[in-house]
Amino acid sequence: MFGPRKSLDSVTKHAEGHALAKTLSWPHLIALGVGAIVGTGIYTLTGVGAERAGPAVILAFAIAGAVCACAALAYAELATMIPAAGSAYTFSYAALGEKVAWVVGWSLVLEYSLACSTVAVGWSGYLVGWLQAAGVHLPPELLAGPHAGGIINLPAVIVALSVMGMLVAGTRESATLNIVLVIIKLVALGVFVAFALPAFDGHNLEPFMPYGFGSTEVGGEKRGVMAAAAIVFFAFYGFDAVATSAEEAKRPGRDLTIGIVGSMLVCTIIYMLVAVAAVGALPFQQLANSAEPLALVLRSLGQPVAGHLIALAAVVALPSVILVMMYGQSRIFFVMARDGLLPRSLAKVSPRTGAPTRITLITGVVIAAVAGFFRLDEIAELANAGTLLAFIAVGACLMVLRKRAPDAPRLFRCPAPYVVGTLAILGCLYLLFSLPSATILRFIVWNLIGLAVYFAYGWRHSEVKRQALPA
């Protein structure tokens, strides 16, 4: 019903010229995870979350983090068990079948591509704010897409294409640069907490849940803690990009566990501190929908220099998120092409860098185009839908493979796998249906288009089907 499955033995065997080079160690993987997770979500979506939930955006971060923690445990077991590129797509191919794997892979296109575009738009907002504070004003037509009366968000396009160039240069080089950018981001967030937390005012948390806990329609918009959780969820994912790098890890059994679980722990602590400091220092009405909420808090506290430096750190370091997400997207496309579900000519790796140059170029151009013409909130919500479906699939894969292959080597074993898998599925389903109805409709349309592509091309060119045919 769900199509052929890959055997666990065949997942890690690849033809010459179609295997990725093993160049990454655990510091690279933790930096990939933190680099992807700490980004636009905390730097820019804090304001969007406050607008939807009020001060209870703090609780929204906690709920989204708990759901992601369950998914992260599932990812850690599966990535060490199946150390191949493709993350949720590859796991689904082995556990659930080709059709499910295609839908998951097609949804991951939304996660990674639109996440890149969202961060590029968020980066553009910080750049413009920083330049204006310095007295530099750029033409407004080049700072927003047609939805906001402009022509194109040119800074967002430029940063996306620049990151694409870095990835083409090589995986190890990009990952090493990412470590530097991650350190800059963490220092900047530490500075923010140090300045904002002393200004904490309990009155700013009243009323704590002005729109209630559930996701309800208020004034034509989704409001409530769960509505905010469904959007700030974007702030947590990124650890799955570590699973995507499994094939390029030098010691996948140890390094992937450290990278996935370690990056989630670090980021959860950081997010809770930043959310408490931001909402406690400034009324949520002022934070709502600000393009640069953290810098806004510091300027409102009479710390313009610190606000200027926070914005500068975002300008310098947010491209690390684009780098990791674009890296993940190119690997998903690469594996789908290697499996024959997309043209196999796209699955060539560069003999010089061991990276898929051709697919990276295509990915970069598409991401730049989306960033140049679409709105931040709509992009983020649609990206979240793709991620939530992938996380649901990974929770299911965890439980299916515990039943189907109980004796397969597992270098990391998820505790209480059936409880964790079920919680991941139910939590992600709740968050998925907490998204706006228009977003869910767009997501369904996107996957119907994907299924049309699969039956028109992938179904007939599947490498697994070809190998199964008699000689």
PDB file of N, CA, C and O in Angstrom, residues 421-450:
ATOM      1  N   GLY A 421       7.379   8.097  21.214  1.00  0.00           N
ATOM      2  CA  GLY A 421       6.865   8.156  19.843  1.00  0.00           C
ATOM      3  C   GLY A 421       5.424   8.634  19.789  1.00  0.00           C
ATOM      4  O   GLY A 421       5.057   9.463  18.951  1.00  0.00           O
ATOM      5  N   THR A 422       4.598   8.114  20.711  1.00  0.00           N
ATOM      6  CA  THR A 422       3.189   8.529  20.746  1.00  0.00           C
ATOM      7  C   THR A 422       3.051  10.000  21.108  1.00  0.00           C
ATOM      8  O   THR A 422       2.256  10.732  20.492  1.00  0.00           O
ATOM      9  N   LEU A 423       3.822  10.465  22.100  1.00  0.00           N
ATOM     10  CA  LEU A 423       3.766  11.875  22.491  1.00  0.00           C
ATOM     11  C   LEU A 423       4.223  12.780  21.350  1.00  0.00           C
ATOM     12  O   LEU A 423       3.644  13.854  21.126  1.00  0.00           O
ATOM     13  N   ALA A 424       5.262  12.366  20.623  1.00  0.00           N
ATOM     14  CA  ALA A 424       5.734  13.160  19.486  1.00  0.00           C
ATOM     15  C   ALA A 424       4.641  13.288  18.427  1.00  0.00           C
ATOM     16  O   ALA A 424       4.389  14.376  17.896  1.00  0.00           O
ATOM     17  N   ILE A 425       3.963  12.168  18.135  1.00  0.00           N
ATOM     18  CA  ILE A 425       2.906  12.179  17.118  1.00  0.00           C
ATOM     19  C   ILE A 425       1.728  13.044  17.558  1.00  0.00           C
ATOM     20  O   ILE A 425       1.262  13.922  16.809  1.00  0.00           O
ATOM     21  N   LEU A 426       1.230  12.807  18.779  1.00  0.00           N
ATOM     22  CA  LEU A 426       0.063  13.560  19.247  1.00  0.00           C
ATOM     23  C   LEU A 426       0.371  15.042  19.412  1.00  0.00           C
ATOM     24  O   LEU A 426      -0.437  15.908  19.043  1.00  0.00           O
ATOM     25  N   GLY A 427       1.546  15.367  19.962  1.00  0.00           N
ATOM     26  CA  GLY A 427       1.928  16.772  20.125  1.00  0.00           C
ATOM     27  C   GLY A 427       2.035  17.487  18.800  1.00  0.00           C
ATOM     28  O   GLY A 427       1.561  18.622  18.646  1.00  0.00           O
ATOM     29  N   CYS A 428       2.644  16.824  17.822  1.00  0.00           N
ATOM     30  CA  CYS A 428       2.800  17.456  16.506  1.00  0.00           C
ATOM     31  C   CYS A 428       1.465  17.594  15.776  1.00  0.00           C
ATOM     32  O   CYS A 428       1.236  18.583  15.073  1.00  0.00           O
ATOM     33  N   LEU A 429       0.581  16.600  15.945  1.00  0.00           N
ATOM     34  CA  LEU A 429      -0.754  16.716  15.338  1.00  0.00           C
ATOM     35  C   LEU A 429      -1.513  17.908  15.917  1.00  0.00           C
ATOM     36  O   LEU A 429      -2.157  18.674  15.187  1.00  0.00           O
ATOM     37  N   TYR A 430      -1.423  18.089  17.234  1.00  0.00           N
ATOM     38  CA  TYR A 430      -2.120  19.213  17.873  1.00  0.00           C
ATOM     39  C   TYR A 430      -1.563  20.536  17.354  1.00  0.00           C
ATOM     40  O   TYR A 430      -2.319  21.460  17.032  1.00  0.00           O
ATOM     41  N   LEU A 431      -0.243  20.634  17.279  1.00  0.00           N
ATOM     42  CA  LEU A 431       0.361  21.868  16.773  1.00  0.00           C
ATOM     43  C   LEU A 431       0.009  22.096  15.305  1.00  0.00           C
ATOM     44  O   LEU A 431      -0.228  23.233  14.879  1.00  0.00           O
ATOM     45  N   LEU A 432      -0.025  21.020  14.536  1.00  0.00           N
ATOM     46  CA  LEU A 432      -0.365  21.144  13.109  1.00  0.00           C
ATOM     47  C   LEU A 432      -1.760  21.733  12.936  1.00  0.00           C
ATOM     48  O   LEU A 432      -1.966  22.659  12.133  1.00  0.00           O
ATOM     49  N   PHE A 433      -2.721  21.240  13.708  1.00  0.00           N
ATOM     50  CA  PHE A 433      -4.098  21.734  13.577  1.00  0.00           C
ATOM     51  C   PHE A 433      -4.315  23.053  14.306  1.00  0.00           C
ATOM     52  O   PHE A 433      -5.394  23.644  14.211  1.00  0.00           O
ATOM     53  N   SER A 434      -3.284  23.533  15.022  1.00  0.00           N
ATOM     54  CA  SER A 434      -3.345  24.860  15.624  1.00  0.00           C
ATOM     55  C   SER A 434      -2.887  25.942  14.651  1.00  0.00           C
ATOM     56  O   SER A 434      -3.020  27.129  14.927  1.00  0.00           O
ATOM     57  N   LEU A 435      -2.327  25.522  13.521  1.00  0.00           N
ATOM     58  CA  LEU A 435      -1.934  26.484  12.491  1.00  0.00           C
ATOM     59  C   LEU A 435      -3.174  27.060  11.824  1.00  0.00           C
ATOM     60  O   LEU A 435      -4.242  26.440  11.834  1.00  0.00           O
ATOM     61  N   PRO A 436      -3.066  28.264  11.221  1.00  0.00           N
ATOM     62  CA  PRO A 436      -4.216  28.844  10.519  1.00  0.00           C
ATOM     63  C   PRO A 436      -4.752  27.919   9.433  1.00  0.00           C
ATOM     64  O   PRO A 436      -3.987  27.198   8.784  1.00  0.00           O
ATOM     65  N   SER A 437      -6.052  27.973   9.222  1.00  0.00           N
ATOM     66  CA  SER A 437      -6.696  27.101   8.234  1.00  0.00           C
ATOM     67  C   SER A 437      -6.110  27.297   6.840  1.00  0.00           C
ATOM     68  O   SER A 437      -5.932  26.328   6.085  1.00  0.00           O
ATOM     69  N   ALA A 438      -5.782  28.550   6.494  1.00  0.00           N
ATOM     70  CA  ALA A 438      -5.213  28.826   5.175  1.00  0.00           C
ATOM     71  C   ALA A 438      -3.866  28.134   5.006  1.00  0.00           C
ATOM     72  O   ALA A 438      -3.530  27.643   3.914  1.00  0.00           O
ATOM     73  N   THR A 439      -3.080  28.075   6.090  1.00  0.00           N
ATOM     74  CA  THR A 439      -1.776  27.403   6.031  1.00  0.00           C
ATOM     75  C   THR A 439      -1.956  25.908   5.811  1.00  0.00           C
ATOM     76  O   THR A 439      -1.241  25.304   4.995  1.00  0.00           O
ATOM     77  N   ILE A 440      -2.897  25.306   6.526  1.00  0.00           N
ATOM     78  CA  ILE A 440      -3.151  23.872   6.364  1.00  0.00           C
ATOM     79  C   ILE A 440      -3.608  23.578   4.944  1.00  0.00           C
ATOM     80  O   ILE A 440      -3.184  22.584   4.328  1.00  0.00           O
ATOM     81  N   LEU A 441      -4.465  24.447   4.396  1.00  0.00           N
ATOM     82  CA  LEU A 441      -4.935  24.254   3.024  1.00  0.00           C
ATOM     83  C   LEU A 441      -3.780  24.330   2.030  1.00  0.00           C
ATOM     84  O   LEU A 441      -3.670  23.491   1.124  1.00  0.00           O
ATOM     85  N   ARG A 442      -2.886  25.325   2.210  1.00  0.00           N
ATOM     86  CA  ARG A 442      -1.720  25.437   1.320  1.00  0.00           C
ATOM     87  C   ARG A 442      -0.833  24.196   1.420  1.00  0.00           C
ATOM     88  O   ARG A 442      -0.283  23.720   0.426  1.00  0.00           O
ATOM     89  N   PHE A 443      -0.713  23.677   2.638  1.00  0.00           N
ATOM     90  CA  PHE A 443       0.115  22.488   2.847  1.00  0.00           C
ATOM     91  C   PHE A 443      -0.479  21.280   2.121  1.00  0.00           C
ATOM     92  O   PHE A 443       0.249  20.480   1.506  1.00  0.00           O
ATOM     93  N   ILE A 444      -1.788  21.134   2.179  1.00  0.00           N
ATOM     94  CA  ILE A 444      -2.449  20.025   1.481  1.00  0.00           C
ATOM     95  C   ILE A 444      -2.252  20.161  -0.028  1.00  0.00           C
ATOM     96  O   ILE A 444      -1.922  19.186  -0.720  1.00  0.00           O
ATOM     97  N   VAL A 445      -2.418  21.367  -0.531  1.00  0.00           N
ATOM     98  CA  VAL A 445      -2.221  21.607  -1.974  1.00  0.00           C
ATOM     99  C   VAL A 445      -0.785  21.278  -2.372  1.00  0.00           C
ATOM    100  O   VAL A 445      -0.532  20.647  -3.413  1.00  0.00           O
ATOM    101  N   TRP A 446       0.181  21.714  -1.526  1.00  0.00           N
ATOM    102  CA  TRP A 446       1.591  21.442  -1.814  1.00  0.00           C
ATOM    103  C   TRP A 446       1.826  19.933  -1.944  1.00  0.00           C
ATOM    104  O   TRP A 446       2.526  19.472  -2.860  1.00  0.00           O
ATOM    105  N   ASN A 447       1.237  19.133  -1.041  1.00  0.00           N
ATOM    106  CA  ASN A 447       1.465  17.698  -1.081  1.00  0.00           C
ATOM    107  C   ASN A 447       0.698  17.015  -2.208  1.00  0.00           C
ATOM    108  O   ASN A 447       1.145  15.986  -2.721  1.00  0.00           O
ATOM    109  N   LEU A 448      -0.425  17.572  -2.612  1.00  0.00           N
ATOM    110  CA  LEU A 448      -1.112  17.038  -3.793  1.00  0.00           C
ATOM    111  C   LEU A 448      -0.262  17.256  -5.040  1.00  0.00           C
ATOM    112  O   LEU A 448      -0.160  16.368  -5.904  1.00  0.00           O
ATOM    113  N   ILE A 449       0.368  18.421  -5.129  1.00  0.00           N
ATOM    114  CA  ILE A 449       1.306  18.675  -6.236  1.00  0.00           C
ATOM    115  C   ILE A 449       2.451  17.668  -6.177  1.00  0.00           C
ATOM    116  O   ILE A 449       2.889  17.104  -7.193  1.00  0.00           O
ATOM    117  N   GLY A 450       2.963  17.429  -4.937  1.00  0.00           N
ATOM    118  CA  GLY A 450       4.055  16.477  -4.765  1.00  0.00           C
ATOM    119  C   GLY A 450       3.685  15.075  -5.218  1.00  0.00           C
ATOM    120  O   GLY A 450       4.476  14.397  -5.886  1.00  0.00           O
TER     121      GLY A 450
END
